[in-house]
XYZ file of C-alpha atoms in Angstrom:
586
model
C 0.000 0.000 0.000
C 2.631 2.262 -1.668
C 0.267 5.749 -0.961
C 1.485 8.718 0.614
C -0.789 11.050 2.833
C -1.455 15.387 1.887
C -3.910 17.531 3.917
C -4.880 20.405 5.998
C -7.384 19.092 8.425
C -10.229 20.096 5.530
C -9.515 17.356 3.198
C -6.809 14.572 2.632
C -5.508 12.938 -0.734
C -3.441 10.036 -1.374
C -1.074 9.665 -4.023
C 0.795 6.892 -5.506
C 4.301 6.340 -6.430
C 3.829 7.326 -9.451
C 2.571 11.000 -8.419
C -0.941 10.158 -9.641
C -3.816 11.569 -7.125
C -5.810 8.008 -6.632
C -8.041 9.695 -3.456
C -9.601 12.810 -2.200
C -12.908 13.704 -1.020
C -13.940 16.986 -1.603
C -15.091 19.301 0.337
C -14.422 17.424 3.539
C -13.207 14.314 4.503
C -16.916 12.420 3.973
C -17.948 14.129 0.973
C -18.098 12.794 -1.999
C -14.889 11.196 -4.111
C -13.868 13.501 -6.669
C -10.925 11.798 -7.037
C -11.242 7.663 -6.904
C -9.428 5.510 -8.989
C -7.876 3.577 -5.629
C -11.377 1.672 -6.062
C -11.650 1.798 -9.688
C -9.602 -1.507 -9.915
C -6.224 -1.940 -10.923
C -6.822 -2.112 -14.816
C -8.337 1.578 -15.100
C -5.064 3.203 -13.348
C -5.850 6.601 -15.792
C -9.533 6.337 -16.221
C -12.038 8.582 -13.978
C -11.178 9.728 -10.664
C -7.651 10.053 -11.456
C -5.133 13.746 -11.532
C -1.720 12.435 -13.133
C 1.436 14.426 -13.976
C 3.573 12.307 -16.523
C 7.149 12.974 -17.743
C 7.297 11.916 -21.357
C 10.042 9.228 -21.336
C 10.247 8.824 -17.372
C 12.405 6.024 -16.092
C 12.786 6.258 -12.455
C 10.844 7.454 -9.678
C 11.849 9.035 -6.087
C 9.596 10.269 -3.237
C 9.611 11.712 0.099
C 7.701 13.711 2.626
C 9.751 17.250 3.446
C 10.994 16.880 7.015
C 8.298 17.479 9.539
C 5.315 18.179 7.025
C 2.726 16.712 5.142
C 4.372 17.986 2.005
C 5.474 15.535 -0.702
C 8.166 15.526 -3.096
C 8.016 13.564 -6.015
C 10.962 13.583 -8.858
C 10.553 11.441 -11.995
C 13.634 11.099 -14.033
C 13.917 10.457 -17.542
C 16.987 8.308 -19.109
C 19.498 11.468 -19.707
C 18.939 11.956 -16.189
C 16.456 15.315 -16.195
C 13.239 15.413 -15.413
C 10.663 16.761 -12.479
C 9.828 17.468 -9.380
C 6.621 17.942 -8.612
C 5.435 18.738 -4.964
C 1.916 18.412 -3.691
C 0.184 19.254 -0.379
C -2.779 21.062 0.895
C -2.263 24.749 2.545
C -2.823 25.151 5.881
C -1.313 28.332 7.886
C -2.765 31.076 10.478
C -3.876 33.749 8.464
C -4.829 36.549 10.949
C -6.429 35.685 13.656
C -8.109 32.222 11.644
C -6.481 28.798 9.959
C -6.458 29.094 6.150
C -6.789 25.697 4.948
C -9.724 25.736 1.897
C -10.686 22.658 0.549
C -8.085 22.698 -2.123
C -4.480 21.106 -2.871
C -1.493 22.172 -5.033
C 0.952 20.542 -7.513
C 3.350 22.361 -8.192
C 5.824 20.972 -11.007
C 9.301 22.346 -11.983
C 11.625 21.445 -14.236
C 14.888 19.548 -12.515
C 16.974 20.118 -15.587
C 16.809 22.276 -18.918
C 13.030 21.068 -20.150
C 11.060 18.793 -19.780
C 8.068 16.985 -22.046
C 4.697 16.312 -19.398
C 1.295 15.207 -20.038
C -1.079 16.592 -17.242
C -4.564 14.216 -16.707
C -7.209 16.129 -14.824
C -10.190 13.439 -14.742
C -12.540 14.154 -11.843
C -15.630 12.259 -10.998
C -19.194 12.712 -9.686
C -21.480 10.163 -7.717
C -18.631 8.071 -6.217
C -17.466 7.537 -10.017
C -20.910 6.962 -11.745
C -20.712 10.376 -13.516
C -18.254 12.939 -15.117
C -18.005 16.611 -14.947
C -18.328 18.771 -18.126
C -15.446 21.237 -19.035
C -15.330 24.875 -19.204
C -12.152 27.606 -19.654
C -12.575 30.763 -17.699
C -9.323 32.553 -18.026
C -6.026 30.727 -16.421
C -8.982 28.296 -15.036
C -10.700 25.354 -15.858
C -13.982 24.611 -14.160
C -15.701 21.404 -13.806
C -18.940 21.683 -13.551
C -21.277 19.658 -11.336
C -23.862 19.894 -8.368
C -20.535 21.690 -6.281
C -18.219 23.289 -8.961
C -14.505 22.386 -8.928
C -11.761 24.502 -10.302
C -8.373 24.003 -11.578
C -6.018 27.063 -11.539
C -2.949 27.601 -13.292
C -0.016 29.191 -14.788
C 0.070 25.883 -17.038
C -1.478 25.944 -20.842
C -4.858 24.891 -19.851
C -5.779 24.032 -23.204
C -3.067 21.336 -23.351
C -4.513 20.113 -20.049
C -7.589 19.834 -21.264
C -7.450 18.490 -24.709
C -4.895 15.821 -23.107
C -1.887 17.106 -25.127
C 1.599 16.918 -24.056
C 3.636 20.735 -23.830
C 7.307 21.304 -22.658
C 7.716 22.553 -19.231
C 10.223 25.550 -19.090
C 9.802 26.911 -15.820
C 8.058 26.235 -12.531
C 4.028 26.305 -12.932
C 1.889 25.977 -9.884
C -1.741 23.708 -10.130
C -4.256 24.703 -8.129
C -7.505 21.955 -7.235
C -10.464 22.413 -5.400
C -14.039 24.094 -4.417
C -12.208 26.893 -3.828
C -11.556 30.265 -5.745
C -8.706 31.103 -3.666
C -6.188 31.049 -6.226
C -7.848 32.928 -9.196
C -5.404 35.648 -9.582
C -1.676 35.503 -9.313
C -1.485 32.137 -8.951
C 2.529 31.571 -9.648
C 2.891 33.935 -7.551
C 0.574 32.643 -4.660
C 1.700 29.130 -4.973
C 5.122 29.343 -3.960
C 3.604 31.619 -1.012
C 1.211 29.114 0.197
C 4.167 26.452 0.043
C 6.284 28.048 2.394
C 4.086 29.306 4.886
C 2.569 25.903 5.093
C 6.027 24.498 5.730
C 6.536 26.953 8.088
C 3.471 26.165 10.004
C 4.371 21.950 10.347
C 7.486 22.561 11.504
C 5.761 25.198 13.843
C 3.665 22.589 15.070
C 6.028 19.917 15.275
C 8.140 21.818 17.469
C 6.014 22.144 19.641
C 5.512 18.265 20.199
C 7.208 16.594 23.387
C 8.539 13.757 21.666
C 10.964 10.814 22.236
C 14.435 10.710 20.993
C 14.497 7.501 20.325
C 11.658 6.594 17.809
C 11.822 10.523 17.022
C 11.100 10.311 13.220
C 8.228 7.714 13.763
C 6.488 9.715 16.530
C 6.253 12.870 14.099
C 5.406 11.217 11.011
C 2.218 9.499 13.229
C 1.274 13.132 14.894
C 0.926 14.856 11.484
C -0.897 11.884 10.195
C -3.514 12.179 13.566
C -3.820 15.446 12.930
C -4.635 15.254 9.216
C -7.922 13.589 10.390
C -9.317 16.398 12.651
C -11.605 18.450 10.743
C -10.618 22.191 11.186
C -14.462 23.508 10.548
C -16.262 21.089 13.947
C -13.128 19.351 15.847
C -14.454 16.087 14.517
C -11.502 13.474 13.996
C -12.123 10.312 11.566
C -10.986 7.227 11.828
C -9.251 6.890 7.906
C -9.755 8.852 4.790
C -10.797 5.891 3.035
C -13.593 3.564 2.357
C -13.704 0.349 1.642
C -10.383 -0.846 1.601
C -10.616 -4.609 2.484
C -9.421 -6.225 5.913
C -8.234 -9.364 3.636
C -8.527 -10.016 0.406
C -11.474 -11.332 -0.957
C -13.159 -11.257 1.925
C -16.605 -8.538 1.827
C -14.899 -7.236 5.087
C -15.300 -3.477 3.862
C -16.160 -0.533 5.659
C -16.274 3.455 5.086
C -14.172 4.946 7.736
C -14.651 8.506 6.781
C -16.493 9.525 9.735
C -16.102 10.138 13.892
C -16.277 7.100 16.081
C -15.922 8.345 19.680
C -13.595 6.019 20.728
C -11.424 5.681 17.768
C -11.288 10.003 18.113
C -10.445 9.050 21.961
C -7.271 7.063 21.253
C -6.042 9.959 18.748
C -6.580 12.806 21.584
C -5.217 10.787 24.054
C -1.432 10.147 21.938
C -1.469 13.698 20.971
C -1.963 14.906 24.028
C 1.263 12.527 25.675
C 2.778 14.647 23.589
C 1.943 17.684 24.507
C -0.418 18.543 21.730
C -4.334 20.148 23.675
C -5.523 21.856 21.272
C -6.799 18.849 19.142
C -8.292 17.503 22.052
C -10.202 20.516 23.449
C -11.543 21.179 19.842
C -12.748 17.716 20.016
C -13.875 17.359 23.006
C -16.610 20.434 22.002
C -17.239 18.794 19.074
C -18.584 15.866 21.293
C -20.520 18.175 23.678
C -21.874 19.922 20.925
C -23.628 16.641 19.401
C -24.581 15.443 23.107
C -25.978 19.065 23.539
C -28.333 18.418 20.754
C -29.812 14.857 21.644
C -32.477 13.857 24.524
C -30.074 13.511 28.089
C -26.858 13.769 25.698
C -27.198 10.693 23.717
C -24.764 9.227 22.015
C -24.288 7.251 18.823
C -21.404 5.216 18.092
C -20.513 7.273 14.373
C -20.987 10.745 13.330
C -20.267 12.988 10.060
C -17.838 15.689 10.682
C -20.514 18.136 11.223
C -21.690 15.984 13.675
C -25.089 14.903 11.662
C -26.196 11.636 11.176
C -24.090 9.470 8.651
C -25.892 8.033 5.713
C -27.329 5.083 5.733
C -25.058 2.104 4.537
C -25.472 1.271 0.576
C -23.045 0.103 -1.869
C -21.302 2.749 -4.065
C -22.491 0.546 -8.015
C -19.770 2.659 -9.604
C -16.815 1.608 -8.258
C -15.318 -2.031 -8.490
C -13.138 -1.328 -5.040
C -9.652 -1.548 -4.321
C -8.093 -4.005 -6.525
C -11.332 -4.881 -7.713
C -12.326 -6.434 -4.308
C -15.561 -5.055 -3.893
C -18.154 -4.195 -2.568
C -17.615 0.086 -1.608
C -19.553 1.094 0.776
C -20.788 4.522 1.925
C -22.069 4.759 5.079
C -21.478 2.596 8.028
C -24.253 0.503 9.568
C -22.607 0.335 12.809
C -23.947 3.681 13.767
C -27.319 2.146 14.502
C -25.729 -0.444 16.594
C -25.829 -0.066 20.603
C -22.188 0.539 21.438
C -21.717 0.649 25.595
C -17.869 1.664 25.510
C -18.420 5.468 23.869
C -19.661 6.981 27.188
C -16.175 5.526 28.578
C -14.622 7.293 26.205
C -16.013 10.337 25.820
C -15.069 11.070 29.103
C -11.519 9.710 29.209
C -11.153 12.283 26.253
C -11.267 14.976 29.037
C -8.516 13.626 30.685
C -5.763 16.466 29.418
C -8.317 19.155 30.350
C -8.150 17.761 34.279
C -5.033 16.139 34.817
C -2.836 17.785 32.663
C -1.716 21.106 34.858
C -0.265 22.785 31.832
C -3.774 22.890 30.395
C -5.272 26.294 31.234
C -9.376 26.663 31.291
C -11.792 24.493 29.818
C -12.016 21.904 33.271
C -14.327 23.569 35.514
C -17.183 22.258 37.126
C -19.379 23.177 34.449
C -17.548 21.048 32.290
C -17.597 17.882 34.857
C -21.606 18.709 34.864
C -21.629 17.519 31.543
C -19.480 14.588 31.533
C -21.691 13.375 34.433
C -24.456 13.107 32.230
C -22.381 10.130 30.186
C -21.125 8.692 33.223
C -25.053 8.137 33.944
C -25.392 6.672 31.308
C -22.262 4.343 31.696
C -23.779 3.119 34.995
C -26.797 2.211 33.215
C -25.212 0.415 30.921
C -22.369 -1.299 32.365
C -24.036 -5.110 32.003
C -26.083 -4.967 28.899
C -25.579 -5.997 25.528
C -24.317 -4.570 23.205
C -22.060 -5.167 19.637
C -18.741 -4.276 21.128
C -15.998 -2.330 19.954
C -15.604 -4.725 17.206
C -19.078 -3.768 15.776
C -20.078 -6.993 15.671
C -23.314 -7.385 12.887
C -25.005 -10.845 14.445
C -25.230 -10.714 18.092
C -24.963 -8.801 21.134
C -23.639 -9.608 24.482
C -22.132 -8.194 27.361
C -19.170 -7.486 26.530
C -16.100 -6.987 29.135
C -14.233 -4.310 27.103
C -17.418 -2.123 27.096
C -18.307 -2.711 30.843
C -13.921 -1.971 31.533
C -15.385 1.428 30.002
C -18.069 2.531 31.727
C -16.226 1.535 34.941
C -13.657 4.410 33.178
C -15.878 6.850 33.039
C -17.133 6.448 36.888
C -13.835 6.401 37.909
C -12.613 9.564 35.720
C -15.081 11.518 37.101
C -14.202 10.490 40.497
C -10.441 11.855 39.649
C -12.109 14.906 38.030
C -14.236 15.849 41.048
C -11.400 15.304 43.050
C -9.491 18.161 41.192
C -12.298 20.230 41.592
C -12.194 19.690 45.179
C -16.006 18.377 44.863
C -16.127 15.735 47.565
C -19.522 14.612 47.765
C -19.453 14.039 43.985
C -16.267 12.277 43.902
C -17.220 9.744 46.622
C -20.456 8.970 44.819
C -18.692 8.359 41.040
C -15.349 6.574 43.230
C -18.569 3.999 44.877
C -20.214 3.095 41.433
C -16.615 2.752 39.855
C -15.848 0.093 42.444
C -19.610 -1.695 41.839
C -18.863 -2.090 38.458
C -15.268 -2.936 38.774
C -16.576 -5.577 41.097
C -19.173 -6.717 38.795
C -16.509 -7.252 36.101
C -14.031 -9.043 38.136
C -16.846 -11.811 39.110
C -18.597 -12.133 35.973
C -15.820 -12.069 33.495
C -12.929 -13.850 35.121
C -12.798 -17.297 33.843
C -10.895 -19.992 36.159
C -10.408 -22.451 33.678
C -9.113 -19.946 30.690
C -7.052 -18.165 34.054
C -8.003 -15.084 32.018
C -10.404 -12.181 31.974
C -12.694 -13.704 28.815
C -14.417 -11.166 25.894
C -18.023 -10.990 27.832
C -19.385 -11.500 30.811
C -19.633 -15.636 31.510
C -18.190 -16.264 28.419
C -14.926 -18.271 27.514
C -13.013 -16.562 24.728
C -10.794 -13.962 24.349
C -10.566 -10.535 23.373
C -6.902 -8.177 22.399
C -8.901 -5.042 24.129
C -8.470 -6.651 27.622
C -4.475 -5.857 27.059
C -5.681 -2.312 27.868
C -6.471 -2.872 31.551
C -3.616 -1.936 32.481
C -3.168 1.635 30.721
C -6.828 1.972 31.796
C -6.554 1.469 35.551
C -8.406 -1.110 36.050
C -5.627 -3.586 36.667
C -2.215 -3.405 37.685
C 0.540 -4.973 34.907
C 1.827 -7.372 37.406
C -1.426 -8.484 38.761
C -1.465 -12.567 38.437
C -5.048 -11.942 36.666
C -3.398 -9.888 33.836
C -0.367 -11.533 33.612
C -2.970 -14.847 32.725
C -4.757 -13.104 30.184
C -1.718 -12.114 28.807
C -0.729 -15.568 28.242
C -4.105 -16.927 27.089
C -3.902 -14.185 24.647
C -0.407 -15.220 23.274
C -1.761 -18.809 23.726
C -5.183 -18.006 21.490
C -4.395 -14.937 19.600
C -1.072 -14.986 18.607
C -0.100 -15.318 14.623
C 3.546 -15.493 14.455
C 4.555 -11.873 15.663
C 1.240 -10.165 15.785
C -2.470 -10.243 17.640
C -5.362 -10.644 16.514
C -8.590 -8.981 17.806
C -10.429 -12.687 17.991
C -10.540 -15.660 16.463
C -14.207 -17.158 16.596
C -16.042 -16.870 13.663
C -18.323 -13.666 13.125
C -20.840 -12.386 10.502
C -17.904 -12.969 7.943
C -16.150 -16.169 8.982
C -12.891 -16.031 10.704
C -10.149 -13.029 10.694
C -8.019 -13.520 8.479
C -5.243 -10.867 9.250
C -3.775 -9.289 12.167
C -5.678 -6.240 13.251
C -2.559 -4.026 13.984
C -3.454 -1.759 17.027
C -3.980 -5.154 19.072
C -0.240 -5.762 18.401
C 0.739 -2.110 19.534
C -1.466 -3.284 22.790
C 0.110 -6.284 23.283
C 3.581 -4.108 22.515
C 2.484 -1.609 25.632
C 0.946 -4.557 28.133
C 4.520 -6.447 27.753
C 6.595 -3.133 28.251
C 4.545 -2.556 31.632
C 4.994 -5.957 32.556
C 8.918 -5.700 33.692
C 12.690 -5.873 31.657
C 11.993 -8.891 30.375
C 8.840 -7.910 29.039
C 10.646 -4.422 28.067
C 12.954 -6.629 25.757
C 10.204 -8.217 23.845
C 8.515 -5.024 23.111
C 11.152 -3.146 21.958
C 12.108 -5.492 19.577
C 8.342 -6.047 18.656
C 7.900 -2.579 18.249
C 10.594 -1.984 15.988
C 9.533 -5.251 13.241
C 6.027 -3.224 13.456
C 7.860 0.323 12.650
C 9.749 -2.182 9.750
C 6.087 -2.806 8.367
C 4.680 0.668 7.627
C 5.046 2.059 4.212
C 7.838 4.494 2.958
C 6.345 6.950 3.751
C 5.790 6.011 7.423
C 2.171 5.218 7.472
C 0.102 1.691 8.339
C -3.523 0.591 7.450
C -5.627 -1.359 9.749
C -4.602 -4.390 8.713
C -1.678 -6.522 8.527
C -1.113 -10.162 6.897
C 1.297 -11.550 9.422
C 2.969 -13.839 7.030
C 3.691 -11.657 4.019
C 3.888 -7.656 6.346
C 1.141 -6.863 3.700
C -1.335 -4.207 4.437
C -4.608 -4.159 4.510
C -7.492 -2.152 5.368
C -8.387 1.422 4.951
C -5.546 4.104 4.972
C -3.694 5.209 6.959
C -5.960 4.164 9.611
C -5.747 6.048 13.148
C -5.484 3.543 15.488
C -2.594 2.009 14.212
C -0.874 5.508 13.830
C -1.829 6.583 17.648
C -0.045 3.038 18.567
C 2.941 3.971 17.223
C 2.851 6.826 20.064
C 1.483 5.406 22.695
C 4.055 2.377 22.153
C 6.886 5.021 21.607
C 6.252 6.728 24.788
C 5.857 3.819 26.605
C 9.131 2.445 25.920
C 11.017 5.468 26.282
């Protein structure tokens, strides 16, 4: 999965090794693919949904992100040795007192060596690839027209662009994408602008990161990704950028991850903010209030859009044959109609920087705890029902121990929040119902014979969540309880190197590869476990770093026999493990 990552927390594109645009949603992260040959199958690489920048006679190919930034630099080489380099990314910079980042990206292309023969493919789509935009020139632009006009400005011969005709490139021409007008006028001149304040704002950022020496390079490449998948406009933060990528091959396993799950946004505020990044998490964190603010007793459902509406319900996208050809796509998820128990846990764990972070200023006050007690009511309610699980399971519910773990969380983080309020009463109440449930859990889902805390309540297999106990509070690492279901995990769970989530059979049949933030948890749970434990993770963690892509990024999924990856891209989870694992070991 040879794809690089561009953004600026408005949209995000991929592109392939060969410079070509495969992915980008436009104008956010959930809208609608203008750009989507990654599902178009393999055979229809220059077809619809595709924005390609070819060097006539091009014979090698090099790649790389600019240090610290989201920016990528692409040179093609032709057989004498010239050629191009052509370097994409999305502006994003303070502007005033507000973050510019439209819902646009640049190319821009400049001759390496005397000139250079290219061939410039714009080919948007409409209607996740069933339709096609007609063609217009307005000046140094061309428009594509549609239900939400996109523009292409340049200080390249748009008529050569658009009747697909190959021109020589002399000097440095800028390409500007998007539904955005931002870059009507003056465009070679604005270009080069936008490039360098946008570097200068990563490496601003980055900066500003508390990160380990160690794994240095790693950690940073993993925070920009995070933050990539916070929307600017709402605070919302998706799960991938993708849909539909599958967990195997062949295998019907395919989801749209282009929306915010609660507790996959939890894991990304919580590694941003062990290193020192709040602002992602406070922005968040009102983004969650703000949809709880809106439903009956602050509600929650386990998937919203970035503007915090209601996703769409699930259908398959006709147009597109998927990645590879491994269909079906899907848009929409029908997991947001499921009951998940666990998101009240996390919601407020995602307050933990605001309370127990002391160089966080404002925001944790008791007005704030007021509303976090509303999910922690709800957690107490819900602590032994059923419900699908973090896994989303489509066939059955049951009580499941990972979603009970977190509503005993959220009791017991409100406890610790009340506490540093110096609100007594209320932290002895939420400190008693943390210890009921905790109880609860430790009778009904310890199983003697497995020696191991089991996946639900009375039940007698296993689940890679329960390696979180730890790192949640609820046990200690050296506990003889944990240290069991550590073992019954390796025992059950275990493919060569990595973890899977389960192993009995689901809607789909059995997993088939390693879902990769279970390994990152199983990475953590054995560095909290002693030196010997220490040993084995480090050296663990570092075959997972040797499994990400060039460019430093992982999918969901990983085949454990052939380091493949699988799943939709990059995906968050496994990109938040990197730093939790990082800062863990250090």
């Amino acid at each position: 999965m040879d794809f690089a990552l561009i953004g600026n927390c408005t949209i995000g594109a991929l592109i392939d090794a060969e410079a070509r645009i495969v992915w980008c949603c436009v104008p956010r992260f959930d809208g609608d693919p203008v750009f989507c040959s990654l599902l178009n199958g393999e055979s229809r690489p220059n077809q619809d949904g595709t924005f390609s920048i070819e060097l006539i006679g091009a014979a090698k190919t090099e790649q790389q992100y600019l240090d610290d930034t989201p920016i990528l630099v692409t040179r093609i080489y032709d057989a004498e040795g010239g050629g191009i380099e052509i370097t994409d990314f999305c502006p994003r910079f303070v502007d005033g007192e507000a973050m510019f980042c439209p819902p646009m990206f640049l190319r821009q292309v400049k001759p390496m060596s005397g000139t250079a023969n290219i061939l410039v493919r714009v080919n948007p789509a409409e209607e996740y690839g069933c339709d096609k935009p007609g063609t217009s020139l307005v000046e140094n632009r061309i428009v594509y027209a549609g239900e939400r006009p996109m523009h292409l400005t340049t200080d390249a011969p748009t008529e050569s662009i658009v009747n697909r005709e190959a021109f020589a490139l002399t000097k440095t021409v800028t390409l500007a994408f998007g539904a955005s007008e931002q870059l009507d006028a003056d465009v070679a001149e604005k270009g080069p602008a936008f490039l360098e304040r946008t570097t200068e704002y990563w490496r601003g950022w980055v900066r500003a990161l508390k990160t380990p020496p160690q794994w240095r390079d790693a950690v940073v490449r993993a925070a920009i990704t995070l933050e990539l998948h916070a929307y600017e406009e709402t605070g919302a933060i998706i799960a991938s950028i993708t849909t539909s990528i599958p967990e195997a091959p062949d295998t019907k396993r395919t989801w749209d991850y282009r929306y915010c799950w609660p507790r996959d946004a939890c894991f990304v505020v919580n590694a941003l903010g062990g290193l020192g990044d709040f602002r992602t998490g406070e922005r968040y964190l009102a983004f969650l209030l703000g949809v709880a603010d809106n439903t009956p007793h602050s509600h929650l459902v386990p998937i919203y859009r970035v503007d915090g509406a209601p996703i769409p319900d699930e259908r398959e996208a006709e147009c597109l044959v998927g990645y590879r050809g491994m269909g079906p796509v899907h848009v929409g998820n029908k997991a947001s109609e499921q009951r998940q128990n666990d998101i009240y846990g996390e919601a407020v764990l995602s307050a933990e920087p605001l309370f127990l972070h002391s160089t966080v200023k404002g925001g944790a006050d008791e007005a704030l705890f007021t509303k976090l007690e509303a999910f922690g009511k709800h957690a107490l309610r819900l602590h032994d029902t059923p419900d699908a699980g973090l896994w989303e399971l489509r066939g059955v519910e049951r009580v499941h121990t990972f979603s009970s773990i977190m509503c005993w969380v959220a009791c017991d983080r409100l406890s610790k929040y009340a506490d540093k309020l110096g609100l007594a009463d209320r932290a002895e109440y939420w400190r008693a119902r943390a210890s009921k449930i905790h109880d609860t859990i430790e009778r009904r889902s310890w199983n003697e014979t497995l020696n191991a805390f089991t996946a639900t309540m009375e039940g007698d297999s296993l689940d890679a969540s329960l390696l979180l106990m730890p790192r949640l509070g609820f046990l200690d690492a050296d506990d003889p309880r944990f240290v069991g279901t550590v073992a019954a995990i390796e025992s059950q769970l275990k493919h060569g190197d990595f973890i899977y989530r389960y192993v009995e059979r689901d809607d789909f049949g059995e997993p088939e590869n390693a879902f990769l933030v279970c390994t990152f948890w199983y990475i953590e749970a054995l560095a909290a476990m002693g030196r010997k434990g220490r040993d084995q993770a480090i050296a663990l963690f570092e075959k997972v770093l040797g499994a990400r892509n060039r460019h430093g990024l992982l999918a969901e999924d990983l085949d454990p026999r052939t380091l493949e990856q699988w799943g939709n891209f990059p995906q968050t989870y496994c990109m938040a493990g990197i730093i939790d694992c990082a800062i863990s070991l250090a």
